[in-house]
Amino acid sequence: MSPPQGGMVLSPVTTGGGVRSQVLPTSPVPDGSPAPPHRIPVLLIGAGHDTPTSRSTLDSLACQTVEIDVVRGAVSLRRLTSEYVVLVLSGVVLDATACERAVWLLATHGDLACVTGAFAGQQVAPGLVNAAQFLVARRALAAEVLTDDVCQQSVAAAALAIGMRRNTGRSAGWLAEPVIRTCAPAEGLASVQTSGQAALRTIGLDEGLLVADGLSLSAIPVQQLRRVTRPALTVRPPACAGMRILALFQGFPMGGYTAFNAELLPHLAALGHAVTTCTTEWWRSDWRLDRVRASSPDIHHAHAIVPPSAVPAYIDWLITSRNIKVVLLSHTFLGLHTLPYLRARHPSVAFVDYVHTDWFETGMYGSYAAMATHWEGQLDAQLATSDALVQQLTDGGCEPAALRAAHIGIDTVAWQHSGPRHAAVRGSIGASADTLVLLFSGRLSAEKRPHLAVDVAARLRDEGHDVMLIFAGNGPLFDATRAHAERAALGERCKLLGEIDESTLKYVYAAADVFIAPSEIEGIARSLYEAMSMGCVPVVSDVGGQRELVVPGTGSLVPADRDDATRYVDGVRPFFDRAVRARASAASRAHIVAHFDSRVTVTKVCETLALARTRRRSRQAVVPPAMAEELAVMSIEIMRRHVLRSVGR
């Protein structure tokens, strides 16, 4: 008997009906014909045949990275032959890798009944509203739970999640990195939510038990790599006129490292290269990621898909399924330590490392520049962000013939102020035409020494200067920096804006006069390129390759060997003179435009990737398989313990 409209029936399926299927975007499958097992059937539920909401969902399904069959109308799960089945509510727009990632999560976590996921840009607790819109399950288990008639209703996915929890005691797994780009219409969701809550009350089940949220971090140390049986998926690699590149990054945390990556990958895609991106570590992974997604949506977060010991297997899958020719690594601890394992698995693939800075943070993994020298024998070419860093790597033993400097650069057309300083912005922060506005732009963390910027502003105020200090950025020292400014009694002369979007940041740069960066260590700060391109006069520490940008006439370089504001005060003082400041501002932008436009950087990166492919043909360094796996295991365990420590477990 059919349930009332909007209600749920959770009894086992009894009889199968004729399958009326339509396959999109491929050719139709005859009625009753099962889809090939390597294609995932996607049940589009609660949809008319041709409505705006269903069309938006179909468009996103047509862009999935794996082969699927979209099924609408009556369907018997028992007649399908695939291992997995996907349920999507009409109106939902999925991330391009949603189905692929969900199947891998389910395939590598036997304790899960099904998989759902997060919404982009929304802090919504895992629960019924997620499962009702997107759910991936093992087809055989789903067939035991759902009746044929419920499969046609908008409550189908929610009913399946509830039924599996009731029948098996297992919850739905959670893809923390967003799989749903756009949610279904609110009016449709409301009825599904009401029906689902009623079904939960009927069986006495708490919604909080429906989805299992949390890190997959066992208390047992990792001792060997996970042997993974790959799901039967067929990947649809994008058209490619150039190289097929896998970008392995630690993540997409806020900062210059990410800002550069978020510009580089779209540039590579615009040149005809096919780019797959994979993050490997438990860092923030969404800052400016939408910029990459717009040009190269094949994005994966390995740590949020498979258990830690299976991350190498997932990277191996990406290389194989995408026919990758070059792997570009950058500041990925796991990626570097997995090099011998990946090289043994893929002897024809070239590997290139891009070092941004010789940065070392207590409690983390160590200097990435030092790692680059350790792993030089496993790399086909190397990139660094400055001539100074190239020299450091060469001194450490890296082969000069395979090492190139590729300054991170800046799009000098996008990063310029159009006309006079923005009086409205200056007015909004309480700065007059005579106020010297100091700007600190970047991550508020120990190595950036934001407290020194506060001390500089306080000293200049005490000298009688009209000065204001602006902080644009967030970080672990945000609250401590605010407290330090309060102790210095700067009051309204110090503003902490927090994390702001790029367009707003450009206004702030345009309203500032002097860019101050008293960092203890840098490669070359991305924010320094931005500031100088916008005409801000730099007063920065003489570390890393900063002197390659701050040449005579553009600003002040300050020795960074002392945690002392005096030298920075001396560096700022000349620029209270308007004429001196104007000349330095013009010289700063001219130097960046002439030598550090991002187009030059992209050319150097592409040349180095091509060099790596050429060198790969003559480099066959092989580490014994057991040792290669042990190195990967050790790096996973170090990462795992770091995460456990950071979350207090």
PDB file of N, CA, C and O in Angstrom, residues 22-26 29 34-44 61-62 64-72 75 77 80-88 94 96-107 134-139 231-236 317:
ATOM      1  N   GLN A  22      15.744   6.647 -17.573  1.00  0.00           N
ATOM      2  CA  GLN A  22      16.292   7.571 -18.557  1.00  0.00           C
ATOM      3  C   GLN A  22      17.705   7.900 -18.121  1.00  0.00           C
ATOM      4  O   GLN A  22      17.939   8.263 -16.980  1.00  0.00           O
ATOM      5  N   VAL A  23      18.658   7.753 -19.020  1.00  0.00           N
ATOM      6  CA  VAL A  23      20.053   7.988 -18.699  1.00  0.00           C
ATOM      7  C   VAL A  23      20.480   9.318 -19.271  1.00  0.00           C
ATOM      8  O   VAL A  23      20.307   9.571 -20.453  1.00  0.00           O
ATOM      9  N   LEU A  24      21.007  10.173 -18.435  1.00  0.00           N
ATOM     10  CA  LEU A  24      21.492  11.479 -18.856  1.00  0.00           C
ATOM     11  C   LEU A  24      22.884  11.672 -18.286  1.00  0.00           C
ATOM     12  O   LEU A  24      23.142  11.278 -17.162  1.00  0.00           O
ATOM     13  N   PRO A  25      23.821  12.255 -19.026  1.00  0.00           N
ATOM     14  CA  PRO A  25      23.676  12.851 -20.346  1.00  0.00           C
ATOM     15  C   PRO A  25      23.966  11.882 -21.484  1.00  0.00           C
ATOM     16  O   PRO A  25      24.080  12.297 -22.629  1.00  0.00           O
ATOM     17  N   THR A  26      24.144  10.581 -21.177  1.00  0.00           N
ATOM     18  CA  THR A  26      24.439   9.610 -22.221  1.00  0.00           C
ATOM     19  C   THR A  26      23.143   9.116 -22.844  1.00  0.00           C
ATOM     20  O   THR A  26      22.057   9.551 -22.505  1.00  0.00           O
ATOM     21  N   VAL A  29      18.783   4.082 -21.826  1.00  0.00           N
ATOM     22  CA  VAL A  29      18.866   2.636 -21.640  1.00  0.00           C
ATOM     23  C   VAL A  29      17.459   2.070 -21.824  1.00  0.00           C
ATOM     24  O   VAL A  29      16.499   2.620 -21.292  1.00  0.00           O
ATOM     25  N   PRO A  34      19.483  -3.270 -17.057  1.00  0.00           N
ATOM     26  CA  PRO A  34      20.292  -2.759 -15.950  1.00  0.00           C
ATOM     27  C   PRO A  34      21.446  -1.909 -16.460  1.00  0.00           C
ATOM     28  O   PRO A  34      21.972  -2.132 -17.542  1.00  0.00           O
ATOM     29  N   ALA A  35      21.819  -0.912 -15.673  1.00  0.00           N
ATOM     30  CA  ALA A  35      22.978  -0.094 -16.016  1.00  0.00           C
ATOM     31  C   ALA A  35      24.242  -0.911 -15.821  1.00  0.00           C
ATOM     32  O   ALA A  35      24.284  -1.813 -14.985  1.00  0.00           O
ATOM     33  N   PRO A  36      25.291  -0.639 -16.600  1.00  0.00           N
ATOM     34  CA  PRO A  36      26.556  -1.343 -16.396  1.00  0.00           C
ATOM     35  C   PRO A  36      27.036  -1.164 -14.960  1.00  0.00           C
ATOM     36  O   PRO A  36      26.864  -0.096 -14.369  1.00  0.00           O
ATOM     37  N   PRO A  37      27.660  -2.165 -14.360  1.00  0.00           N
ATOM     38  CA  PRO A  37      28.025  -2.103 -12.941  1.00  0.00           C
ATOM     39  C   PRO A  37      29.056  -1.039 -12.618  1.00  0.00           C
ATOM     40  O   PRO A  37      29.168  -0.623 -11.472  1.00  0.00           O
ATOM     41  N   HIS A  38      29.846  -0.585 -13.618  1.00  0.00           N
ATOM     42  CA  HIS A  38      30.853   0.431 -13.324  1.00  0.00           C
ATOM     43  C   HIS A  38      30.286   1.835 -13.402  1.00  0.00           C
ATOM     44  O   HIS A  38      30.998   2.799 -13.181  1.00  0.00           O
ATOM     45  N   ARG A  39      29.023   1.968 -13.732  1.00  0.00           N
ATOM     46  CA  ARG A  39      28.353   3.275 -13.742  1.00  0.00           C
ATOM     47  C   ARG A  39      27.431   3.342 -12.531  1.00  0.00           C
ATOM     48  O   ARG A  39      26.734   2.382 -12.217  1.00  0.00           O
ATOM     49  N   ILE A  40      27.419   4.470 -11.857  1.00  0.00           N
ATOM     50  CA  ILE A  40      26.616   4.591 -10.648  1.00  0.00           C
ATOM     51  C   ILE A  40      25.214   5.069 -11.010  1.00  0.00           C
ATOM     52  O   ILE A  40      25.065   6.130 -11.625  1.00  0.00           O
ATOM     53  N   PRO A  41      24.167   4.320 -10.632  1.00  0.00           N
ATOM     54  CA  PRO A  41      22.816   4.829 -10.854  1.00  0.00           C
ATOM     55  C   PRO A  41      22.501   5.945  -9.857  1.00  0.00           C
ATOM     56  O   PRO A  41      22.771   5.823  -8.658  1.00  0.00           O
ATOM     57  N   VAL A  42      21.972   7.042 -10.369  1.00  0.00           N
ATOM     58  CA  VAL A  42      21.592   8.181  -9.535  1.00  0.00           C
ATOM     59  C   VAL A  42      20.088   8.339  -9.616  1.00  0.00           C
ATOM     60  O   VAL A  42      19.547   8.618 -10.694  1.00  0.00           O
ATOM     61  N   LEU A  43      19.410   8.157  -8.494  1.00  0.00           N
ATOM     62  CA  LEU A  43      17.965   8.329  -8.447  1.00  0.00           C
ATOM     63  C   LEU A  43      17.669   9.798  -8.193  1.00  0.00           C
ATOM     64  O   LEU A  43      17.979  10.330  -7.122  1.00  0.00           O
ATOM     65  N   LEU A  44      17.088  10.473  -9.185  1.00  0.00           N
ATOM     66  CA  LEU A  44      16.683  11.862  -9.033  1.00  0.00           C
ATOM     67  C   LEU A  44      15.272  11.850  -8.477  1.00  0.00           C
ATOM     68  O   LEU A  44      14.325  11.441  -9.161  1.00  0.00           O
ATOM     69  N   LEU A  61      24.868  16.952 -12.278  1.00  0.00           N
ATOM     70  CA  LEU A  61      25.155  15.525 -12.436  1.00  0.00           C
ATOM     71  C   LEU A  61      25.919  15.262 -13.730  1.00  0.00           C
ATOM     72  O   LEU A  61      26.761  14.364 -13.802  1.00  0.00           O
ATOM     73  N   ALA A  62      25.633  16.052 -14.754  1.00  0.00           N
ATOM     74  CA  ALA A  62      26.348  15.894 -16.018  1.00  0.00           C
ATOM     75  C   ALA A  62      27.823  16.241 -15.885  1.00  0.00           C
ATOM     76  O   ALA A  62      28.630  15.850 -16.721  1.00  0.00           O
ATOM     77  N   GLN A  64      29.675  15.427 -13.152  1.00  0.00           N
ATOM     78  CA  GLN A  64      30.351  14.555 -12.189  1.00  0.00           C
ATOM     79  C   GLN A  64      31.619  13.955 -12.799  1.00  0.00           C
ATOM     80  O   GLN A  64      31.695  13.708 -14.003  1.00  0.00           O
ATOM     81  N   THR A  65      32.598  13.699 -11.960  1.00  0.00           N
ATOM     82  CA  THR A  65      33.884  13.185 -12.440  1.00  0.00           C
ATOM     83  C   THR A  65      33.838  11.702 -12.763  1.00  0.00           C
ATOM     84  O   THR A  65      34.803  11.168 -13.323  1.00  0.00           O
ATOM     85  N   VAL A  66      32.753  11.019 -12.398  1.00  0.00           N
ATOM     86  CA  VAL A  66      32.631   9.592 -12.700  1.00  0.00           C
ATOM     87  C   VAL A  66      31.374   9.341 -13.523  1.00  0.00           C
ATOM     88  O   VAL A  66      30.429  10.137 -13.511  1.00  0.00           O
ATOM     89  N   GLU A  67      31.381   8.232 -14.253  1.00  0.00           N
ATOM     90  CA  GLU A  67      30.237   7.866 -15.097  1.00  0.00           C
ATOM     91  C   GLU A  67      29.040   7.505 -14.225  1.00  0.00           C
ATOM     92  O   GLU A  67      29.151   6.726 -13.273  1.00  0.00           O
ATOM     93  N   ILE A  68      27.889   8.075 -14.558  1.00  0.00           N
ATOM     94  CA  ILE A  68      26.662   7.812 -13.808  1.00  0.00           C
ATOM     95  C   ILE A  68      25.524   7.555 -14.782  1.00  0.00           C
ATOM     96  O   ILE A  68      25.613   7.853 -15.974  1.00  0.00           O
ATOM     97  N   ASP A  69      24.441   6.983 -14.265  1.00  0.00           N
ATOM     98  CA  ASP A  69      23.185   6.853 -14.993  1.00  0.00           C
ATOM     99  C   ASP A  69      22.112   7.539 -14.161  1.00  0.00           C
ATOM    100  O   ASP A  69      21.844   7.131 -13.030  1.00  0.00           O
ATOM    101  N   VAL A  70      21.511   8.573 -14.693  1.00  0.00           N
ATOM    102  CA  VAL A  70      20.450   9.280 -13.990  1.00  0.00           C
ATOM    103  C   VAL A  70      19.136   8.565 -14.250  1.00  0.00           C
ATOM    104  O   VAL A  70      18.747   8.361 -15.402  1.00  0.00           O
ATOM    105  N   VAL A  71      18.455   8.183 -13.174  1.00  0.00           N
ATOM    106  CA  VAL A  71      17.220   7.409 -13.272  1.00  0.00           C
ATOM    107  C   VAL A  71      16.082   8.209 -12.663  1.00  0.00           C
ATOM    108  O   VAL A  71      16.184   8.694 -11.541  1.00  0.00           O
ATOM    109  N   ARG A  72      14.989   8.346 -13.425  1.00  0.00           N
ATOM    110  CA  ARG A  72      13.793   9.005 -12.915  1.00  0.00           C
ATOM    111  C   ARG A  72      12.599   8.105 -13.187  1.00  0.00           C
ATOM    112  O   ARG A  72      12.596   7.328 -14.129  1.00  0.00           O
ATOM    113  N   VAL A  75      11.540   2.746 -10.114  1.00  0.00           N
ATOM    114  CA  VAL A  75      12.745   1.937 -10.224  1.00  0.00           C
ATOM    115  C   VAL A  75      12.761   0.927  -9.087  1.00  0.00           C
ATOM    116  O   VAL A  75      12.387   1.223  -7.967  1.00  0.00           O
ATOM    117  N   LEU A  77      15.233  -1.155  -6.907  1.00  0.00           N
ATOM    118  CA  LEU A  77      16.649  -1.269  -6.565  1.00  0.00           C
ATOM    119  C   LEU A  77      17.149  -2.690  -6.764  1.00  0.00           C
ATOM    120  O   LEU A  77      18.332  -2.906  -7.032  1.00  0.00           O
ATOM    121  N   LEU A  80      18.735  -3.323 -10.242  1.00  0.00           N
ATOM    122  CA  LEU A  80      20.002  -2.704 -10.591  1.00  0.00           C
ATOM    123  C   LEU A  80      21.151  -3.657 -10.279  1.00  0.00           C
ATOM    124  O   LEU A  80      21.042  -4.525  -9.398  1.00  0.00           O
ATOM    125  N   THR A  81      22.249  -3.518 -10.991  1.00  0.00           N
ATOM    126  CA  THR A  81      23.386  -4.430 -10.806  1.00  0.00           C
ATOM    127  C   THR A  81      24.608  -3.747 -10.209  1.00  0.00           C
ATOM    128  O   THR A  81      25.605  -4.403  -9.952  1.00  0.00           O
ATOM    129  N   SER A  82      24.545  -2.446 -10.014  1.00  0.00           N
ATOM    130  CA  SER A  82      25.704  -1.722  -9.496  1.00  0.00           C
ATOM    131  C   SER A  82      25.897  -2.011  -8.011  1.00  0.00           C
ATOM    132  O   SER A  82      24.983  -2.443  -7.311  1.00  0.00           O
ATOM    133  N   GLU A  83      27.108  -1.745  -7.535  1.00  0.00           N
ATOM    134  CA  GLU A  83      27.390  -1.951  -6.112  1.00  0.00           C
ATOM    135  C   GLU A  83      26.831  -0.813  -5.268  1.00  0.00           C
ATOM    136  O   GLU A  83      26.437  -1.007  -4.125  1.00  0.00           O
ATOM    137  N   TYR A  84      26.800   0.392  -5.835  1.00  0.00           N
ATOM    138  CA  TYR A  84      26.374   1.568  -5.089  1.00  0.00           C
ATOM    139  C   TYR A  84      25.214   2.250  -5.798  1.00  0.00           C
ATOM    140  O   TYR A  84      25.008   2.071  -6.999  1.00  0.00           O
ATOM    141  N   VAL A  85      24.475   3.039  -5.038  1.00  0.00           N
ATOM    142  CA  VAL A  85      23.390   3.831  -5.604  1.00  0.00           C
ATOM    143  C   VAL A  85      23.409   5.202  -4.937  1.00  0.00           C
ATOM    144  O   VAL A  85      23.742   5.326  -3.753  1.00  0.00           O
ATOM    145  N   VAL A  86      23.092   6.246  -5.716  1.00  0.00           N
ATOM    146  CA  VAL A  86      23.071   7.617  -5.212  1.00  0.00           C
ATOM    147  C   VAL A  86      21.646   8.146  -5.278  1.00  0.00           C
ATOM    148  O   VAL A  86      20.966   7.965  -6.292  1.00  0.00           O
ATOM    149  N   LEU A  87      21.204   8.796  -4.210  1.00  0.00           N
ATOM    150  CA  LEU A  87      19.897   9.446  -4.181  1.00  0.00           C
ATOM    151  C   LEU A  87      20.119  10.947  -4.056  1.00  0.00           C
ATOM    152  O   LEU A  87      20.820  11.408  -3.149  1.00  0.00           O
ATOM    153  N   VAL A  88      19.532  11.715  -4.977  1.00  0.00           N
ATOM    154  CA  VAL A  88      19.687  13.173  -4.979  1.00  0.00           C
ATOM    155  C   VAL A  88      18.309  13.803  -5.087  1.00  0.00           C
ATOM    156  O   VAL A  88      17.507  13.431  -5.958  1.00  0.00           O
ATOM    157  N   LEU A  94      25.280  19.567  -6.991  1.00  0.00           N
ATOM    158  CA  LEU A  94      26.374  18.841  -6.356  1.00  0.00           C
ATOM    159  C   LEU A  94      27.735  19.357  -6.789  1.00  0.00           C
ATOM    160  O   LEU A  94      27.905  19.855  -7.908  1.00  0.00           O
ATOM    161  N   ALA A  96      31.410  18.721  -8.197  1.00  0.00           N
ATOM    162  CA  ALA A  96      31.747  17.832  -9.312  1.00  0.00           C
ATOM    163  C   ALA A  96      32.288  16.489  -8.862  1.00  0.00           C
ATOM    164  O   ALA A  96      32.126  15.481  -9.552  1.00  0.00           O
ATOM    165  N   THR A  97      32.932  16.430  -7.703  1.00  0.00           N
ATOM    166  CA  THR A  97      33.517  15.169  -7.230  1.00  0.00           C
ATOM    167  C   THR A  97      32.673  14.506  -6.144  1.00  0.00           C
ATOM    168  O   THR A  97      33.128  13.571  -5.488  1.00  0.00           O
ATOM    169  N   ALA A  98      31.449  14.964  -5.942  1.00  0.00           N
ATOM    170  CA  ALA A  98      30.627  14.486  -4.829  1.00  0.00           C
ATOM    171  C   ALA A  98      30.417  12.979  -4.860  1.00  0.00           C
ATOM    172  O   ALA A  98      30.633  12.282  -3.866  1.00  0.00           O
ATOM    173  N   CYS A  99      29.985  12.444  -6.012  1.00  0.00           N
ATOM    174  CA  CYS A  99      29.693  11.010  -6.089  1.00  0.00           C
ATOM    175  C   CYS A  99      30.959  10.177  -5.914  1.00  0.00           C
ATOM    176  O   CYS A  99      30.961   9.165  -5.206  1.00  0.00           O
ATOM    177  N   GLU A 100      32.042  10.598  -6.547  1.00  0.00           N
ATOM    178  CA  GLU A 100      33.295   9.852  -6.456  1.00  0.00           C
ATOM    179  C   GLU A 100      33.802   9.812  -5.020  1.00  0.00           C
ATOM    180  O   GLU A 100      34.186   8.753  -4.501  1.00  0.00           O
ATOM    181  N   ARG A 101      33.816  10.963  -4.360  1.00  0.00           N
ATOM    182  CA  ARG A 101      34.320  11.007  -2.989  1.00  0.00           C
ATOM    183  C   ARG A 101      33.438  10.202  -2.039  1.00  0.00           C
ATOM    184  O   ARG A 101      33.933   9.508  -1.139  1.00  0.00           O
ATOM    185  N   ALA A 102      32.116  10.289  -2.223  1.00  0.00           N
ATOM    186  CA  ALA A 102      31.202   9.575  -1.334  1.00  0.00           C
ATOM    187  C   ALA A 102      31.355   8.069  -1.470  1.00  0.00           C
ATOM    188  O   ALA A 102      31.342   7.335  -0.466  1.00  0.00           O
ATOM    189  N   VAL A 103      31.501   7.579  -2.691  1.00  0.00           N
ATOM    190  CA  VAL A 103      31.687   6.139  -2.891  1.00  0.00           C
ATOM    191  C   VAL A 103      32.990   5.672  -2.246  1.00  0.00           C
ATOM    192  O   VAL A 103      33.043   4.615  -1.610  1.00  0.00           O
ATOM    193  N   TRP A 104      34.054   6.454  -2.376  1.00  0.00           N
ATOM    194  CA  TRP A 104      35.323   6.073  -1.750  1.00  0.00           C
ATOM    195  C   TRP A 104      35.217   6.065  -0.229  1.00  0.00           C
ATOM    196  O   TRP A 104      35.776   5.182   0.433  1.00  0.00           O
ATOM    197  N   LEU A 105      34.520   7.023   0.334  1.00  0.00           N
ATOM    198  CA  LEU A 105      34.335   7.021   1.792  1.00  0.00           C
ATOM    199  C   LEU A 105      33.590   5.774   2.231  1.00  0.00           C
ATOM    200  O   LEU A 105      33.972   5.109   3.208  1.00  0.00           O
ATOM    201  N   LEU A 106      32.547   5.431   1.510  1.00  0.00           N
ATOM    202  CA  LEU A 106      31.765   4.251   1.860  1.00  0.00           C
ATOM    203  C   LEU A 106      32.570   2.970   1.652  1.00  0.00           C
ATOM    204  O   LEU A 106      32.524   2.041   2.468  1.00  0.00           O
ATOM    205  N   ALA A 107      33.351   2.926   0.572  1.00  0.00           N
ATOM    206  CA  ALA A 107      34.117   1.721   0.261  1.00  0.00           C
ATOM    207  C   ALA A 107      35.225   1.452   1.268  1.00  0.00           C
ATOM    208  O   ALA A 107      35.638   0.293   1.448  1.00  0.00           O
ATOM    209  N   PHE A 134      21.166  14.326  -0.296  1.00  0.00           N
ATOM    210  CA  PHE A 134      22.219  13.585  -0.997  1.00  0.00           C
ATOM    211  C   PHE A 134      22.617  12.405  -0.129  1.00  0.00           C
ATOM    212  O   PHE A 134      23.001  12.564   1.019  1.00  0.00           O
ATOM    213  N   LEU A 135      22.504  11.224  -0.709  1.00  0.00           N
ATOM    214  CA  LEU A 135      22.827  10.019   0.043  1.00  0.00           C
ATOM    215  C   LEU A 135      23.385   8.972  -0.910  1.00  0.00           C
ATOM    216  O   LEU A 135      22.853   8.759  -1.996  1.00  0.00           O
ATOM    217  N   VAL A 136      24.471   8.341  -0.498  1.00  0.00           N
ATOM    218  CA  VAL A 136      25.078   7.259  -1.269  1.00  0.00           C
ATOM    219  C   VAL A 136      25.081   6.012  -0.398  1.00  0.00           C
ATOM    220  O   VAL A 136      25.497   6.064   0.765  1.00  0.00           O
ATOM    221  N   ALA A 137      24.609   4.900  -0.957  1.00  0.00           N
ATOM    222  CA  ALA A 137      24.483   3.673  -0.178  1.00  0.00           C
ATOM    223  C   ALA A 137      24.900   2.469  -1.010  1.00  0.00           C
ATOM    224  O   ALA A 137      24.984   2.543  -2.241  1.00  0.00           O
ATOM    225  N   ARG A 138      25.180   1.374  -0.324  1.00  0.00           N
ATOM    226  CA  ARG A 138      25.386   0.108  -1.022  1.00  0.00           C
ATOM    227  C   ARG A 138      24.030  -0.343  -1.553  1.00  0.00           C
ATOM    228  O   ARG A 138      23.066  -0.452  -0.810  1.00  0.00           O
ATOM    229  N   ARG A 139      23.987  -0.628  -2.817  1.00  0.00           N
ATOM    230  CA  ARG A 139      22.712  -0.873  -3.472  1.00  0.00           C
ATOM    231  C   ARG A 139      21.963  -2.052  -2.867  1.00  0.00           C
ATOM    232  O   ARG A 139      20.748  -2.000  -2.642  1.00  0.00           O
ATOM    233  N   PRO A 231      36.797   0.985  -5.654  1.00  0.00           N
ATOM    234  CA  PRO A 231      35.417   0.875  -6.132  1.00  0.00           C
ATOM    235  C   PRO A 231      35.385   0.814  -7.661  1.00  0.00           C
ATOM    236  O   PRO A 231      36.264   1.346  -8.333  1.00  0.00           O
ATOM    237  N   ALA A 232      34.364   0.144  -8.190  1.00  0.00           N
ATOM    238  CA  ALA A 232      34.233   0.012  -9.647  1.00  0.00           C
ATOM    239  C   ALA A 232      33.665   1.308 -10.211  1.00  0.00           C
ATOM    240  O   ALA A 232      32.453   1.474 -10.370  1.00  0.00           O
ATOM    241  N   LEU A 233      34.553   2.253 -10.483  1.00  0.00           N
ATOM    242  CA  LEU A 233      34.163   3.558 -11.011  1.00  0.00           C
ATOM    243  C   LEU A 233      34.910   3.821 -12.304  1.00  0.00           C
ATOM    244  O   LEU A 233      36.059   3.411 -12.458  1.00  0.00           O
ATOM    245  N   THR A 234      34.253   4.503 -13.208  1.00  0.00           N
ATOM    246  CA  THR A 234      34.915   4.962 -14.423  1.00  0.00           C
ATOM    247  C   THR A 234      34.972   6.474 -14.396  1.00  0.00           C
ATOM    248  O   THR A 234      33.952   7.153 -14.364  1.00  0.00           O
ATOM    249  N   VAL A 235      36.187   7.002 -14.380  1.00  0.00           N
ATOM    250  CA  VAL A 235      36.389   8.446 -14.307  1.00  0.00           C
ATOM    251  C   VAL A 235      36.273   9.055 -15.691  1.00  0.00           C
ATOM    252  O   VAL A 235      36.692   8.463 -16.688  1.00  0.00           O
ATOM    253  N   ARG A 236      35.692  10.251 -15.742  1.00  0.00           N
ATOM    254  CA  ARG A 236      35.584  10.998 -16.997  1.00  0.00           C
ATOM    255  C   ARG A 236      36.591  12.142 -16.966  1.00  0.00           C
ATOM    256  O   ARG A 236      36.260  13.248 -16.527  1.00  0.00           O
ATOM    257  N   TRP A 317      45.131   6.316  -6.801  1.00  0.00           N
ATOM    258  CA  TRP A 317      43.915   6.256  -7.620  1.00  0.00           C
ATOM    259  C   TRP A 317      43.784   7.486  -8.506  1.00  0.00           C
ATOM    260  O   TRP A 317      43.459   7.386  -9.692  1.00  0.00           O
TER     261      TRP A 317
END
